[in-house]
Short mmCIF file of C-alpha atoms in Angstrom, two decimals:
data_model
loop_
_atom_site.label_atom_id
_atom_site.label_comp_id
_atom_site.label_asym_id
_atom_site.label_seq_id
_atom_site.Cartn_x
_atom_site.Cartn_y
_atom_site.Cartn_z
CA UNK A 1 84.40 63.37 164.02
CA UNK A 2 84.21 60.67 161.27
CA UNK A 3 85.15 62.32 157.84
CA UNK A 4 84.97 61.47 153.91
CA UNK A 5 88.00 63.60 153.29
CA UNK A 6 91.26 64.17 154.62
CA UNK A 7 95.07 64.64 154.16
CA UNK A 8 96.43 66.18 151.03
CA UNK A 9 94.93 67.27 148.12
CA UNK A 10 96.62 70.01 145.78
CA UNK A 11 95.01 71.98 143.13
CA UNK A 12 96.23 70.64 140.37
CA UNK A 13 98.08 72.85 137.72
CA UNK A 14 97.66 72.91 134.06
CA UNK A 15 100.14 72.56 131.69
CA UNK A 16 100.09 74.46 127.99
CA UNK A 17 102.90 73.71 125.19
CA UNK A 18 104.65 76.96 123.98
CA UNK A 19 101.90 77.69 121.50
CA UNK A 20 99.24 77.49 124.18
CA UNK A 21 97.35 74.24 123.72
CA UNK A 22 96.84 72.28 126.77
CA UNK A 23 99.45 69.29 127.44
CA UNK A 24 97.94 66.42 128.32
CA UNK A 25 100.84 64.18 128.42
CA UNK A 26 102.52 66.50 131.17
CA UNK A 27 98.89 66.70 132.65
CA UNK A 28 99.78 63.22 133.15
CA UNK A 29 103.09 63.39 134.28
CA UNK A 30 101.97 65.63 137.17
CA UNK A 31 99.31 63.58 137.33
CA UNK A 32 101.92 60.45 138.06
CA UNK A 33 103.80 62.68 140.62
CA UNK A 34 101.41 63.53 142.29
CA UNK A 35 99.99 60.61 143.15
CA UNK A 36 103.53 58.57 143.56
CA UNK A 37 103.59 61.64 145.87
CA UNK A 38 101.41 59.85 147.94
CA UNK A 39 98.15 62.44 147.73
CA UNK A 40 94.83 61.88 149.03
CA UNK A 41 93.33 63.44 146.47
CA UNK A 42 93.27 65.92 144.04
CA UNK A 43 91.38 68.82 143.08
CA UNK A 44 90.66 70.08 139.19
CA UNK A 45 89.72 73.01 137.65
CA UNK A 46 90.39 74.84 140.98
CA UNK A 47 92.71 78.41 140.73
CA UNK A 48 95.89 76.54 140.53
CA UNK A 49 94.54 75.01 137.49
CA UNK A 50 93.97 78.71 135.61
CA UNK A 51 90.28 77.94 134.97
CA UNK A 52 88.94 81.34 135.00
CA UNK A 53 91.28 81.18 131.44
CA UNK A 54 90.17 77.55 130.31
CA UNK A 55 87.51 77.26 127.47
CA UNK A 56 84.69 74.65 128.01
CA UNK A 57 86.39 72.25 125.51
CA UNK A 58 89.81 72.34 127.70
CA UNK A 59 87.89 72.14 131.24
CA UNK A 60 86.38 69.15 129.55
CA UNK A 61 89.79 67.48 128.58
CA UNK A 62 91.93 68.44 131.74
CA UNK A 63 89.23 66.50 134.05
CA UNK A 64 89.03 63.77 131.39
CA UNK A 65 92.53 63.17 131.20
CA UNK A 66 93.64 63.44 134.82
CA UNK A 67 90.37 61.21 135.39
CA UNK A 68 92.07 58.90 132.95
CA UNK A 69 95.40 59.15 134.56
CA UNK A 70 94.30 58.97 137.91
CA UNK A 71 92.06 55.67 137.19
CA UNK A 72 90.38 55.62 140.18
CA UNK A 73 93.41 55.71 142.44
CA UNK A 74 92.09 58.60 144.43
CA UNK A 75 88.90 60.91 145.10
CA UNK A 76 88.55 63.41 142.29
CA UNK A 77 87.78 67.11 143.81
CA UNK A 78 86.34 69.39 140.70
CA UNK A 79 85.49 72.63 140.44
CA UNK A 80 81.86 73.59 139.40
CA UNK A 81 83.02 77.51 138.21
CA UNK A 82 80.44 80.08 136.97
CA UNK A 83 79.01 83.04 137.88
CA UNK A 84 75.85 82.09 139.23
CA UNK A 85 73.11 79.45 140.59
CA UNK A 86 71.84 77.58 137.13
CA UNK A 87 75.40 78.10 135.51
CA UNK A 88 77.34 75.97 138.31
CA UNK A 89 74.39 73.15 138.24
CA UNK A 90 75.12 72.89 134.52
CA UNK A 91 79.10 72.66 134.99
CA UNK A 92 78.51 70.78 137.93
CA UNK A 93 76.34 68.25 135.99
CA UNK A 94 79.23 67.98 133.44
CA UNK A 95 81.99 67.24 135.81
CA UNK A 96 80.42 64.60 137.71
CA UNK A 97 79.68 63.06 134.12
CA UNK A 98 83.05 63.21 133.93
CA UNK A 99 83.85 61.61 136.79
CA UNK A 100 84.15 64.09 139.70
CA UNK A 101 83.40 62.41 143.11
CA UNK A 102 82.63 65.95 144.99
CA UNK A 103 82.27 69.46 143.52
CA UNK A 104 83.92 72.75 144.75
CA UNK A 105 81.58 75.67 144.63
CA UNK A 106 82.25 79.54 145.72
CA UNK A 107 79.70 82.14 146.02
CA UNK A 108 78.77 83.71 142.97
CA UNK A 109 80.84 86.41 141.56
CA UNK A 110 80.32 89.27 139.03
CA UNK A 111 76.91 89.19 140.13
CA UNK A 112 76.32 91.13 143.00
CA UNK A 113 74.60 89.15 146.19
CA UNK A 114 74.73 88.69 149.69
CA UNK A 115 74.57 86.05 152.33
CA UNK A 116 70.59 85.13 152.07
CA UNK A 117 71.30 85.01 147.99
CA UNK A 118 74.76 82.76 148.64
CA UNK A 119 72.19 80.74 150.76
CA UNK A 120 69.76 80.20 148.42
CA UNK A 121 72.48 79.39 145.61
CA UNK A 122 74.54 76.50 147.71
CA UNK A 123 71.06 75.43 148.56
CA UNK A 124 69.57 74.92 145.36
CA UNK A 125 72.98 73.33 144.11
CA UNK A 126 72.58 70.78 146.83
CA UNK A 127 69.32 69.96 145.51
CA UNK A 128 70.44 69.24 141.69
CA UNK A 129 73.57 67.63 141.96
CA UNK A 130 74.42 63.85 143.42
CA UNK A 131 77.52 64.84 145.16
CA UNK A 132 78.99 66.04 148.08
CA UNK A 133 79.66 69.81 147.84
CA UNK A 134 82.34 71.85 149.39
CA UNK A 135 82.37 75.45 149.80
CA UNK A 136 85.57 77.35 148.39
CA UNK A 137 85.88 80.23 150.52
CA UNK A 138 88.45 82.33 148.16
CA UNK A 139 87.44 86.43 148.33
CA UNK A 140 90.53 87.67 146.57
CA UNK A 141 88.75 85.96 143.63
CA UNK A 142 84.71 86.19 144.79
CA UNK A 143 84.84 89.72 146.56
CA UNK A 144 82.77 87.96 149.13
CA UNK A 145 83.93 86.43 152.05
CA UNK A 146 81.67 83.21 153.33
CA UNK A 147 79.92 83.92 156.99
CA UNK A 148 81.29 81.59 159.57
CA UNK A 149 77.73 81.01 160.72
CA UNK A 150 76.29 80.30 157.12
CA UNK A 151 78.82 77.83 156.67
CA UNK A 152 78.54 75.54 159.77
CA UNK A 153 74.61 75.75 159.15
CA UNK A 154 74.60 74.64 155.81
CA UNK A 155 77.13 71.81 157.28
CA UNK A 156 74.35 70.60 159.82
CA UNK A 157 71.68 70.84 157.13
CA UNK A 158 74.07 68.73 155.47
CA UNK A 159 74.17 70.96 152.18
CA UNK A 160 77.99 71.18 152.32
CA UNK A 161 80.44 68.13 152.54
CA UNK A 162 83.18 70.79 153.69
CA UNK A 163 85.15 73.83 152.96
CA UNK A 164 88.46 74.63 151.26
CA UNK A 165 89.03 78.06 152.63
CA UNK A 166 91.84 80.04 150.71
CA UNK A 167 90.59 83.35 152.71
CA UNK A 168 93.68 84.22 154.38
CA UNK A 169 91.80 85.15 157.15
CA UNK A 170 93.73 82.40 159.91
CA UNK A 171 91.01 84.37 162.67
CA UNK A 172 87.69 83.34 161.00
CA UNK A 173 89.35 79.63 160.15
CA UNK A 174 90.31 79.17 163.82
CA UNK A 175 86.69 80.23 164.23
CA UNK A 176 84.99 77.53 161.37
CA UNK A 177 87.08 74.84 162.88
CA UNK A 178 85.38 75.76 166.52
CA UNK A 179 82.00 75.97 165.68
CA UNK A 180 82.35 72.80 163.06
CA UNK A 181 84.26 70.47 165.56
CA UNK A 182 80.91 68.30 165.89
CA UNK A 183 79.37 68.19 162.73
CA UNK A 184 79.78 64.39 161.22
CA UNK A 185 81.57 64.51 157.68
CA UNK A 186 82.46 67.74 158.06
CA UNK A 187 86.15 68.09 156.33
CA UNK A 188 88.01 71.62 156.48
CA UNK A 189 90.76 72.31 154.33
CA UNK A 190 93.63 74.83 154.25
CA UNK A 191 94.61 76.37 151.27
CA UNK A 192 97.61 78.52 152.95
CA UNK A 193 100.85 76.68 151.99
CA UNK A 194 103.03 77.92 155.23
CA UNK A 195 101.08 77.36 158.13
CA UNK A 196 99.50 73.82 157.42
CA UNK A 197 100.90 72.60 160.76
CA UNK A 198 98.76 74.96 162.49
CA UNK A 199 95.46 74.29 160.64
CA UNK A 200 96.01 70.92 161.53
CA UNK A 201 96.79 71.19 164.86
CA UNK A 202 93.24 73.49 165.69
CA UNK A 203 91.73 70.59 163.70
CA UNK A 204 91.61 71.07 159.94
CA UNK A 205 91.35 67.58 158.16
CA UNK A 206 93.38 68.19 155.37
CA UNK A 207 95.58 70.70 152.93
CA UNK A 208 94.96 72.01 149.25
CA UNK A 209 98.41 73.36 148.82
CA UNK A 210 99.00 74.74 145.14
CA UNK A 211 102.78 74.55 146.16
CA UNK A 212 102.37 70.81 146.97
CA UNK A 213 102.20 70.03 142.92
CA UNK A 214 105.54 70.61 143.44
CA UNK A 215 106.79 68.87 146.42
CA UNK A 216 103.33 66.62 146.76
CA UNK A 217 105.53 63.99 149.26
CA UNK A 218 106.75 66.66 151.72
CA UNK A 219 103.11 67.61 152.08
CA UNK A 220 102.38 63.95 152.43
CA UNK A 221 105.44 63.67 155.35
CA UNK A 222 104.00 66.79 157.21
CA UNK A 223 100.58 65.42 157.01
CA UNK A 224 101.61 62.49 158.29
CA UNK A 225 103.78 63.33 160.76
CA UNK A 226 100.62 65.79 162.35
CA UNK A 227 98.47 62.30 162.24
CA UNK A 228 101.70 60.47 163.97
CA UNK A 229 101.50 63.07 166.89
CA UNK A 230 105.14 64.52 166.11
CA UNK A 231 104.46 67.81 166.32
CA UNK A 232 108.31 68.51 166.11
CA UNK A 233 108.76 66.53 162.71
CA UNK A 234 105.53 68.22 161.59
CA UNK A 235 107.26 72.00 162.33
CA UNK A 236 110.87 71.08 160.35
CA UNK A 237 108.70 69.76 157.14
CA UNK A 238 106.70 72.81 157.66
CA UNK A 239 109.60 75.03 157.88
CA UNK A 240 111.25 73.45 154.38
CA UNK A 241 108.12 73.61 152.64
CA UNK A 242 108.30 77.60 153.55
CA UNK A 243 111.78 77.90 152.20
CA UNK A 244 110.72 76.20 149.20
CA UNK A 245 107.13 78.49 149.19
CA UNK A 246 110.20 81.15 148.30
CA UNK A 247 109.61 80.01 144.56
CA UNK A 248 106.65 82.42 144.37
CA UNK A 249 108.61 85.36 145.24
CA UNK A 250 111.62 85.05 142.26
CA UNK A 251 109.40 86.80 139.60
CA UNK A 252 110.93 90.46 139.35
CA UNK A 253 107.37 91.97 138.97
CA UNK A 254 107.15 92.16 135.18
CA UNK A 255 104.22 89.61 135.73
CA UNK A 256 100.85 89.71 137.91
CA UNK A 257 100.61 88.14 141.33
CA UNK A 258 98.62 85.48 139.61
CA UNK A 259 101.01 84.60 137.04
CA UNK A 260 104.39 84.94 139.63
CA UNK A 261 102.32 82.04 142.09
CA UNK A 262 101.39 79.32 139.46
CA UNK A 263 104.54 80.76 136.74
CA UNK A 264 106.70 79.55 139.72
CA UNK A 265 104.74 76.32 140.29
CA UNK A 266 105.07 75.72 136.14
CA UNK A 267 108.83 76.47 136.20
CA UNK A 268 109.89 74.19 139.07
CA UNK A 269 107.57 71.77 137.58
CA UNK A 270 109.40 71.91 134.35
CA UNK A 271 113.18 71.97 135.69
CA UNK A 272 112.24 68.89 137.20
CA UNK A 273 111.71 67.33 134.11
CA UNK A 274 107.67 66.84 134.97
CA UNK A 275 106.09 69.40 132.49
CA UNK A 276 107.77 70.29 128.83
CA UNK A 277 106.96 74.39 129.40
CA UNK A 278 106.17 76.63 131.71
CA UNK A 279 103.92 78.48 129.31
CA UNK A 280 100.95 80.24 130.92
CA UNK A 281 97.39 80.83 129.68
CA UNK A 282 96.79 83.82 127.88
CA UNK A 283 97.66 86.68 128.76
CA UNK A 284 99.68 85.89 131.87
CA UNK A 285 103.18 86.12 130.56
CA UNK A 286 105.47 82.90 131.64
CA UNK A 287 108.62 83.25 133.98
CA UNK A 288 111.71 83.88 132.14
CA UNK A 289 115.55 83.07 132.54
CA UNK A 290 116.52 84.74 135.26
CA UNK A 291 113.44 83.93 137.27
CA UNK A 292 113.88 80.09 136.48
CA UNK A 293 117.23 80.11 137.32
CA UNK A 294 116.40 81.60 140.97
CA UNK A 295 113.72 79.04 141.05
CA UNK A 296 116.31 76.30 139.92
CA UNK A 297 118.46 77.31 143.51
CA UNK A 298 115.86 76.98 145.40
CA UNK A 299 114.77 73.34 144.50
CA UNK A 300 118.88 72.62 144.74
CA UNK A 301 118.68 73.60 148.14
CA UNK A 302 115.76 71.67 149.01
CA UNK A 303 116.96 68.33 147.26
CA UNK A 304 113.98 68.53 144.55
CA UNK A 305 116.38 68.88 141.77
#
């Protein structure tokens, strides 16, 4: 079916100098990878990005600043995050000031609701803000997982552009992509690093890998390769990018699962000259020595260093 968005767009990752402040000159420098990379797009203030940590001042200056960066080169994907209904309108309003081209939306979290309520509150988004809207299906975070059959009717009632689903749950996405395959301008994204080539082959349109801030261009070659046909070239990329996925697994479990997934993206980020620390937003503790040098063999092995 046609689509408005496809291919490979990571969540883009934060970086903070040692004493915490955000760095927007590496902002930029992954900013510049990425997108020499060869991305499709890329998505802000999403969980790669820390912004359950970010104040509304530093939201503010990571999506001006990557906006800046990215002048226009590709679609900007921004996260509208808040609790509830009213609260994502307003931060919706303020990213698309700010130059988002679509929003990402979950349900709403410490509030406690249920499908009829998430309804109502993608709904009523819809209704206030000029942009198409995707539906970030992410229940580790939300403690709610999005109904199959509420998304692919708010996709026909044309309330939702999409849906990035970081779920986990490879059953229910083989389902979405079934019972989607016909709506127009429908685009489903992957956010499971590892098995990309299979969300592409049922029929996903695209990839938010948080891993691809690191290796953005083998994302791009596996994406491409999928779009080419060669499923064989598409499997070996796939297969690197899952030795290289190993980078989340060198923390030594001093640090939370949170802070071991993007730590690792910061430190491989930073031996590779992109970012100037690997510092993470308080209180995740950063990776240390022996973790980056465990990262640093990894990359070796997979040519990024």
């Amino acid at each position: 079916m046609s689509t408005q968005f496809q291919g490979v767009i990571p969540p883009v990752i934060t970086p903070r100098h040692a004493d915490g402040r955000v760095d927007t000159a590496s902002l930029k420098n992954v900013t510049k990878h990425l997108l020499d990379g060869g991305v499709s797009g890329l998505f802000v203030l999403g969980s790669s990005g820390e912004v359950p940590y970010m104040t509304n001042e530093e939201r503010e200056l990571v999506v001006s600043t990557i906006a800046d960066a990215n002048a226009g080169a590709v679609p900007l994907i921004v996260g509208a995050n808040e609790q509830t209904t009213n609260r994502v309108i307003e931060e919706a309003r303020k990213v698309v000031d700010l130059g988002a081209d679509a929003i990402v939306v979950t349900s709403m979290y410490y509030a406690i609701g249920n499908a009829q309520e998430t309804e109502t509150h993608f709904r009523s988004i819809h209704a206030a803000v000029d942009k198409p809207i995707f539906a970030y299906d992410v229940p580790v975070r939300t403690h709610f997982k999005l109904p199959t059959d509420l998304l692919v009717r708010l996709g026909r009632d044309g309330v939702i552009a999409g849906v990035k689903d970081s779920s986990g749950d490879d059953v229910s996405f083989r389902q979405l992509v079934l019972a989607a395959k016909d709506i127009p301008n429908f685009d489903i994204f992957t956010g499971h690093e590892i098995v990309v080539d299979g969300a592409l082959l049922a029929g996903a349109q695209g990839v938010v890998p948080g891993l691809g801030n690191v290796d953005p261009a083998g994302y791009r070659r596996l994406f491409d390769a999928t779009q080419d046909g060669d499923w064989t070239a598409a499997a070996a990329e796939q297969d690197r990018l899952a030795d290289l996925f190993d980078i989340v697994y060198t923390p030594n479990g001093r640090v939370s699962g949170g802070a071991a997934g993007l730590g690792a993206f910061k430190t491989a980020l930073q031996i590779m000259g992109i970012i100037e620390s690997n510092t993470m937003s308080a209180p995740m503790l950063s990776l240390n020595a022996e973790e980056t040098s465990a990262i640093r063999t990894i990359l070796e092995r997979n040519d990024l260093v």
